[in-house]
């Protein structure tokens, strides 16, 4: 497809907004680490929630989620309910306030508050490395891969051409504007993504004569299962067991580590809010906005499988669904709006990931190695790190064929240890040895289950088995080894005032009355 004058006008207006925002924030962002990485710690919860929802809508989401909808049906809604529903609720209700109380600069600092000695430093360094060089790289690569899945059927661009267009924009914007720029571009992104996908959804529904006509077409071609609201038992991509695995794998342990393997950047969102109450509101806004976006995004994919049945049967690449829909249903004039929404989702998501990864690299790896440098030195390093991370992410684009495969692998690697993230907040007896066991043995157990012990099982069952084995192991280690130093535990409890089983510690600590601002 070729863009006409109106399409180019929309794209130019959008790029002009990016340049304007970036340039207007340059002095604020470059005045210090707090401003560049945390927006001055004065952001409201609704704005951070809107931003986090948009970050979750990486450019990989459209091809991945529409692809899942194409091979499943109406019950695709269970995918994002199981992946985000309970997790975001848990994060807001149980952990946002506690993380904000710690008043730390990055989430990995937590480990040298909760534990002590060289082992605590090892945990902090490992979490920082894993977050930046594994999770951030993987999810940024997923976004770039997702973008190529969209523009290839539209314009015939290959991966190299796609990257040459978008990578310089991302790096330049992030260099000048920092975290506050990420927040502002996400607000713009929300508008374009919602408008663009509403236009597409309405066009698809009109073509089929409304929701009833679409449902009739689906049933006549594929049977009633495709419009069922309950996942089947044996679907390869989204069975009942898969829903259970995604629910447990993303909910159990969620919030207890604000920098998990999944690459979530909510730690930065929490710490940049003006207080604990706003941090909790951030999760509520994230959930509401994200679910609205996903509903509008995935519904048109049901019409796609009527037009291209091979998407549902596996004869066509399912992750081309979104690009094919744009090609068929959007006339010139409106295509520019969708292109802008796609670019916006990529720039906002990848910029957020890279800014967060850069913050962690500077604070939890580089500054600990070279601690006596001026702040401007660390700021300069922080503006260079995204170049390194994005270079690594581009390797993912050539190494992986399906975005969904990245999501499954990252879930499995993190889910094996996720229950330990709750234990470190709720159980005083969860010591450093148990934490190290969970962090290093958990992913190893998952790989053993997936590649050696049960390679033929469905991915969901593999994840559940790895979670069970890993949890039994670290619980045994915690009970069979000595507890951590009481003074360290008491100091952490006084600062965070967590919930849970802290009997021997909480009894010796006077808990202050919490102010409304917390």
XYZ file of C-alpha atoms in Angstrom:
518
model
C 0.000 0.000 0.000
C 1.077 3.593 -0.615
C 0.473 6.549 1.659
C -1.364 9.578 0.238
C -1.092 13.225 1.237
C -3.465 12.944 4.189
C -1.579 9.933 5.552
C 1.703 11.808 5.364
C 0.156 14.846 7.044
C -0.875 12.727 10.044
C 2.572 11.139 10.272
C 4.347 14.503 10.004
C 2.133 16.006 12.712
C 2.946 13.072 14.986
C 6.700 13.333 14.380
C 6.459 17.068 15.005
C 4.820 16.356 18.375
C 7.652 13.977 19.276
C 10.305 16.542 18.407
C 8.456 19.277 20.305
C 8.021 17.162 23.456
C 11.596 15.940 23.386
C 13.081 19.406 22.917
C 10.879 21.047 25.557
C 11.931 18.498 28.211
C 15.645 18.439 27.491
C 16.687 20.882 30.248
C 14.551 19.194 32.906
C 15.637 15.679 31.953
C 19.332 16.489 31.808
C 19.486 18.334 35.140
C 20.032 15.179 37.216
C 19.477 11.449 37.622
C 16.220 11.873 39.564
C 14.722 13.912 36.738
C 16.094 11.798 33.882
C 15.086 8.434 35.354
C 12.161 9.212 37.727
C 10.617 12.427 36.428
C 11.359 14.241 39.695
C 9.319 11.715 41.779
C 6.211 13.920 41.597
C 4.044 12.151 39.013
C 0.349 11.385 39.648
C -0.921 7.811 39.638
C -3.296 8.244 36.694
C -0.534 9.496 34.398
C 1.851 6.716 35.407
C -0.963 4.159 34.992
C -1.794 5.421 31.521
C 1.897 5.240 30.662
C 2.320 1.714 32.001
C -0.735 0.479 30.089
C 0.761 1.933 26.918
C 4.135 0.344 27.684
C 2.379 -3.013 27.958
C 0.976 -2.301 24.476
C 4.329 -2.793 22.814
C 4.342 -3.099 19.024
C 4.517 -6.865 19.516
C 1.085 -6.881 21.166
C -0.924 -6.229 17.986
C 0.532 -9.133 15.956
C 0.865 -11.451 18.976
C -2.587 -10.916 20.496
C -4.389 -10.759 17.160
C -2.522 -13.937 16.206
C -3.715 -15.677 19.378
C -7.274 -14.455 18.727
C -7.057 -15.855 15.190
C -6.187 -19.384 16.332
C -8.535 -19.407 19.331
C -11.654 -17.271 19.089
C -13.774 -15.147 21.388
C -12.274 -16.751 24.486
C -8.971 -14.971 23.704
C -10.142 -12.552 26.402
C -9.013 -15.137 28.955
C -5.454 -14.637 27.750
C -5.205 -11.057 28.883
C -7.390 -11.655 31.931
C -5.045 -14.420 33.078
C -1.914 -12.497 32.133
C -2.785 -9.107 33.640
C -6.054 -9.252 35.590
C -5.092 -10.629 38.986
C -1.462 -9.556 38.762
C -2.160 -5.823 38.484
C -4.784 -6.018 41.234
C -2.310 -7.749 43.553
C 0.404 -5.224 42.764
C -1.853 -2.282 43.583
C -3.474 -3.672 46.728
C -0.529 -5.433 48.368
C 2.770 -3.952 47.230
C 2.657 -0.447 45.732
C 2.607 1.327 49.101
C 5.379 -0.851 50.548
C 7.700 -0.279 47.603
C 7.098 3.470 47.783
C 7.970 3.488 51.494
C 11.434 2.164 50.762
C 12.252 5.410 48.890
C 14.933 3.703 46.804
C 16.194 4.741 43.364
C 15.870 1.365 41.604
C 14.133 -1.891 42.497
C 17.337 -4.008 42.768
C 18.439 -1.851 45.741
C 15.814 -3.824 47.657
C 18.134 -6.827 47.971
C 20.752 -4.994 49.996
C 18.008 -3.792 52.346
C 16.366 -7.180 52.792
C 19.598 -9.221 53.036
C 23.208 -8.581 53.981
C 26.776 -9.365 52.940
C 28.247 -10.433 49.639
C 25.254 -12.607 48.837
C 22.970 -9.555 48.957
C 25.316 -7.710 46.618
C 25.337 -10.719 44.288
C 21.518 -10.767 44.218
C 21.342 -7.050 43.462
C 23.868 -7.349 40.658
C 22.215 -10.464 39.196
C 18.732 -8.918 39.238
C 20.109 -5.767 37.615
C 21.922 -7.739 34.906
C 18.986 -10.069 34.287
C 16.516 -7.210 34.069
C 18.561 -5.073 31.702
C 20.402 -7.552 29.503
C 17.844 -10.355 29.339
C 14.312 -9.087 30.011
C 14.604 -5.579 28.561
C 16.517 -6.882 25.549
C 13.947 -9.639 24.946
C 10.886 -7.395 25.185
C 12.435 -4.574 23.173
C 13.329 -7.140 20.522
C 9.757 -8.429 20.646
C 8.495 -4.922 19.941
C 10.761 -4.513 16.944
C 9.808 -7.965 15.644
C 6.139 -7.130 16.114
C 6.526 -3.930 14.126
C 8.113 -5.812 11.229
C 5.164 -8.249 11.265
C 2.844 -5.297 10.707
C 4.686 -3.263 8.082
C 5.801 -6.230 5.955
C 2.323 -7.101 4.617
C 1.481 -3.396 4.351
C 4.488 -1.954 2.557
C 6.848 -4.852 1.868
C 9.594 -3.465 4.132
C 12.033 -6.063 5.366
C 13.468 -6.126 8.891
C 16.529 -4.033 8.016
C 14.475 -1.267 6.428
C 12.088 -1.235 9.372
C 14.884 -0.928 11.932
C 16.681 1.800 9.965
C 13.522 3.899 10.164
C 12.496 3.474 13.812
C 15.706 2.914 15.802
C 17.163 6.419 15.278
C 13.835 7.976 16.321
C 13.727 5.971 19.552
C 17.325 6.731 20.524
C 17.120 10.453 19.749
C 13.862 10.897 21.647
C 15.080 9.034 24.701
C 18.441 10.829 24.710
C 16.858 14.253 25.132
C 13.663 13.672 27.106
C 14.328 10.874 29.629
C 11.580 9.263 31.705
C 9.233 12.251 31.673
C 9.416 12.155 27.891
C 8.388 8.485 28.015
C 5.362 9.445 30.110
C 4.359 12.257 27.760
C 4.739 10.202 24.571
C 2.634 7.468 26.182
C -0.181 9.969 26.703
C -0.016 10.817 22.990
C 0.225 7.120 22.175
C -2.961 6.342 24.094
C -4.940 8.753 21.934
C -3.609 7.446 18.633
C -3.839 3.758 19.576
C -7.443 4.077 20.743
C -8.592 6.098 17.743
C -6.720 3.977 15.214
C -7.998 0.638 16.472
C -11.544 1.920 16.985
C -11.576 2.850 13.300
C -10.390 -0.648 12.373
C -12.904 -2.372 14.665
C -15.824 -0.362 13.290
C -14.734 -1.078 9.700
C -14.643 -4.834 10.371
C -18.027 -4.865 12.119
C -19.655 -2.859 9.317
C -18.294 -5.335 6.759
C -19.987 -8.235 8.580
C -23.213 -6.421 9.398
C -22.477 -5.845 13.065
C -21.572 -8.184 15.957
C -24.437 -10.577 15.189
C -23.400 -10.947 11.577
C -19.795 -11.558 12.575
C -20.854 -14.239 15.057
C -22.994 -15.976 12.424
C -20.132 -15.985 9.923
C -17.772 -17.465 12.511
C -20.176 -20.244 13.505
C -21.015 -21.183 9.927
C -17.350 -21.577 9.015
C -15.723 -22.917 12.204
C -18.493 -24.089 14.521
C -19.698 -22.760 17.865
C -16.421 -23.325 19.718
C -14.859 -20.245 18.135
C -17.407 -17.966 19.858
C -17.389 -19.839 23.152
C -16.603 -17.784 26.251
C -14.843 -20.749 27.926
C -11.438 -22.067 26.764
C -11.400 -25.740 25.670
C -9.323 -28.374 27.426
C -7.007 -29.247 24.554
C -6.289 -26.048 22.590
C -2.567 -25.774 21.846
C -2.382 -22.051 22.532
C -5.077 -21.241 25.101
C -6.518 -24.247 26.892
C -7.913 -24.184 30.417
C -4.483 -25.380 31.578
C -2.832 -22.499 29.735
C -5.147 -20.019 31.455
C -4.214 -21.596 34.789
C -0.507 -21.437 33.955
C -0.653 -17.802 32.864
C -2.712 -16.894 35.935
C -0.384 -18.591 38.401
C 2.777 -17.725 36.487
C 2.009 -14.017 36.376
C 0.049 -13.577 39.629
C 1.791 -15.681 42.271
C 4.748 -13.628 43.381
C 3.720 -10.563 41.380
C 4.565 -7.255 43.010
C 7.142 -8.791 45.331
C 9.906 -7.941 42.877
C 9.471 -4.746 40.898
C 12.080 -5.771 38.334
C 11.173 -9.367 37.377
C 12.338 -11.493 34.473
C 9.194 -10.496 32.638
C 10.693 -7.063 32.064
C 7.921 -5.167 33.790
C 8.944 -1.570 34.526
C 6.409 -0.871 37.255
C 9.229 -0.389 39.749
C 10.095 2.830 37.954
C 6.419 3.812 37.853
C 5.969 3.214 41.591
C 9.113 5.079 42.622
C 8.314 8.063 40.405
C 4.849 8.588 41.959
C 4.529 11.375 44.500
C 3.425 9.009 47.303
C 2.196 5.495 48.079
C -1.448 6.266 47.425
C -0.681 7.496 43.922
C 1.454 4.386 43.359
C -1.562 2.190 44.183
C -3.761 4.224 41.843
C -1.225 3.609 39.100
C -2.144 -0.090 39.003
C -5.890 0.637 38.834
C -5.475 2.981 35.890
C -3.172 0.502 34.178
C -5.695 -2.314 34.379
C -8.695 -0.290 33.186
C -6.896 1.348 30.255
C -5.072 -1.826 29.199
C -8.221 -3.967 29.102
C -10.073 -1.359 27.047
C -7.219 -1.236 24.541
C -6.937 -5.013 24.264
C -10.657 -5.469 23.695
C -10.679 -2.978 20.823
C -7.485 -4.501 19.400
C -8.388 -8.203 19.343
C -12.043 -8.112 18.277
C -11.267 -7.371 14.582
C -9.082 -10.505 14.446
C -12.245 -12.618 14.629
C -13.315 -11.147 11.309
C -9.893 -11.847 9.846
C -10.217 -15.609 10.181
C -13.439 -15.567 8.151
C -11.666 -13.714 5.342
C -8.421 -15.740 5.655
C -9.303 -19.149 7.166
C -5.658 -20.215 6.962
C -4.918 -17.927 9.918
C -7.110 -20.123 12.097
C -6.037 -23.479 10.677
C -2.300 -22.776 10.776
C -1.737 -22.604 7.028
C -0.783 -18.912 7.313
C 1.462 -17.047 9.754
C -1.049 -16.085 12.464
C 0.981 -13.036 13.508
C 0.332 -11.399 10.128
C -3.351 -11.051 11.073
C -3.158 -7.410 12.151
C -1.197 -6.291 9.090
C -3.643 -8.072 6.772
C -6.575 -6.357 8.486
C -5.004 -2.955 7.973
C -4.340 -3.740 4.323
C -7.928 -4.799 3.649
C -10.036 -2.464 5.759
C -8.241 0.859 6.009
C -8.399 3.199 3.028
C -5.746 5.779 2.330
C -6.348 8.747 4.567
C -6.962 6.601 7.620
C -3.907 4.434 7.132
C -1.647 7.210 8.400
C -3.546 7.227 11.686
C -2.886 3.502 12.202
C 0.761 3.853 11.186
C 1.123 6.575 13.795
C -0.560 4.424 16.456
C 1.821 1.551 15.677
C 4.891 3.790 15.728
C 3.663 5.413 18.913
C 3.181 2.101 20.693
C 6.674 0.992 19.687
C 8.400 4.252 20.601
C 6.574 4.548 23.919
C 7.122 0.924 24.958
C 10.701 0.513 23.834
C 11.674 3.944 25.180
C 10.185 3.042 28.555
C 11.986 -0.282 28.630
C 15.306 1.229 27.603
C 15.080 4.099 30.090
C 14.346 1.647 32.885
C 17.129 -0.701 31.794
C 19.572 2.179 31.591
C 18.622 3.337 35.086
C 19.309 -0.118 36.504
C 22.619 -0.526 34.652
C 23.881 2.861 35.865
C 22.706 2.591 39.475
C 23.074 -1.112 40.260
C 26.015 -2.138 38.102
C 28.172 0.749 36.882
C 27.964 3.132 39.866
C 28.795 0.348 42.311
C 31.955 -0.343 40.306
C 32.880 3.357 39.944
C 31.208 5.071 42.928
C 33.013 8.428 43.098
C 32.140 10.000 39.773
C 30.068 13.221 39.466
C 26.370 12.908 38.710
C 26.776 14.295 35.202
C 29.114 11.395 34.411
C 26.447 8.847 35.389
C 23.865 10.780 33.395
C 26.057 10.612 30.291
C 26.522 6.859 30.765
C 22.765 6.497 31.217
C 22.144 8.141 27.856
C 24.585 5.771 26.152
C 23.286 2.484 27.633
C 20.089 2.434 25.481
C 22.297 2.198 22.378
C 23.859 -0.973 23.759
C 20.551 -2.509 24.862
C 18.828 -1.722 21.585
C 21.740 -3.221 19.627
C 21.288 -6.469 21.557
C 17.521 -6.327 21.065
C 17.949 -6.219 17.306
C 19.550 -9.655 17.553
C 16.232 -10.978 18.887
C 14.511 -9.792 15.712
C 16.603 -12.225 13.642
C 16.733 -15.021 16.189
C 12.990 -15.518 16.817
C 10.128 -16.121 14.407
C 7.081 -15.675 16.676
C 6.470 -13.009 19.334
C 4.369 -15.515 21.291
C 7.418 -17.756 21.694
C 9.244 -14.930 23.486
C 6.312 -14.457 25.866
C 6.142 -18.166 26.721
C 9.884 -18.475 27.291
C 10.080 -15.383 29.495
C 7.059 -16.540 31.512
C 8.633 -19.936 32.105
C 11.984 -18.493 33.171
C 10.360 -16.123 35.666
C 7.446 -18.260 36.883
C 9.747 -20.927 38.316
C 10.955 -18.478 40.969
C 8.017 -16.067 41.282
C 6.538 -17.535 44.525
C 9.817 -16.562 46.200
C 9.041 -12.897 45.493
C 6.130 -13.054 47.933
C 8.134 -14.998 50.482
C 10.774 -12.279 50.758
C 8.081 -9.807 51.836
C 5.761 -12.019 53.865
C 8.016 -14.530 55.640
C 10.858 -13.506 57.919
C 12.337 -17.010 57.693
C 12.936 -16.697 53.911
C 16.694 -16.198 54.070
C 19.407 -15.273 51.591
C 20.237 -18.913 50.796
C 16.604 -19.546 49.845
C 16.567 -16.397 47.702
C 19.701 -17.440 45.839
C 18.280 -20.940 45.367
C 15.069 -19.580 43.868
C 16.807 -17.084 41.595
C 19.389 -19.428 40.127
C 17.824 -22.890 40.465
C 14.331 -21.784 39.355
C 15.204 -20.946 35.731
C 17.496 -23.989 35.581
C 14.623 -26.231 36.699
C 12.370 -24.747 34.024
C 14.939 -25.413 31.295
C 15.423 -28.954 32.619
C 11.677 -29.603 32.552
C 11.236 -28.054 29.120
C 14.245 -29.522 27.338
C 15.013 -32.810 29.121
C 12.377 -34.202 31.472
C 9.067 -33.369 29.749
C 9.817 -31.853 26.316
C 6.588 -33.194 24.792
C 4.220 -31.655 27.331
C 2.228 -28.505 26.608
C 4.098 -25.334 27.591
C 1.509 -24.546 30.276
C 2.016 -27.867 32.051
C 5.797 -27.454 31.849
C 5.533 -24.071 33.599
C 3.322 -25.435 36.390
C 5.693 -28.355 37.012
C 8.723 -26.036 37.162
C 6.944 -23.730 39.619
C 6.118 -26.657 41.921
C 9.632 -28.151 41.876
C 11.321 -24.799 42.426
C 9.049 -23.827 45.319
C 9.598 -27.122 47.135
C 13.353 -26.649 46.773
C 13.637 -23.116 48.160
C 11.187 -23.810 51.005
C 13.374 -26.764 52.033
C 16.497 -24.606 51.893
C 14.865 -21.889 54.006
C 13.811 -24.368 56.701
C 17.075 -26.308 56.773
C 19.425 -23.301 57.038
C 19.829 -20.542 59.598
C 17.688 -17.398 59.376
C 19.246 -14.093 58.356
C 20.793 -11.677 60.807
C 18.105 -10.326 63.135
C 19.403 -6.769 62.964
C 19.114 -6.763 59.165
C 15.569 -8.123 59.334
C 14.581 -5.587 61.955
C 16.019 -2.691 59.943
C 14.098 -3.800 56.844
C 10.869 -4.247 58.788
C 11.127 -0.794 60.336
C 11.558 0.755 56.907
C 8.992 -1.197 54.860
C 6.497 -2.408 57.531
C 5.417 -5.388 55.376
C 2.479 -7.695 55.982
C 2.754 -11.429 56.650
C 4.602 -13.678 59.074
C 7.138 -11.501 60.864
C 6.313 -12.598 64.422
C 9.802 -12.686 65.993
C 10.762 -9.436 64.264
C 7.579 -7.374 64.391
C 7.240 -7.977 68.118
C 10.479 -6.117 68.777
C 9.804 -3.208 66.403
C 7.562 -0.268 67.100
C 5.503 0.434 63.972
C 4.774 4.150 63.448
C 1.316 5.423 62.524
C 0.995 5.670 58.756
C 0.270 9.112 57.310
C -2.444 9.572 54.645
C 0.208 10.556 52.088
C 1.742 7.092 52.266
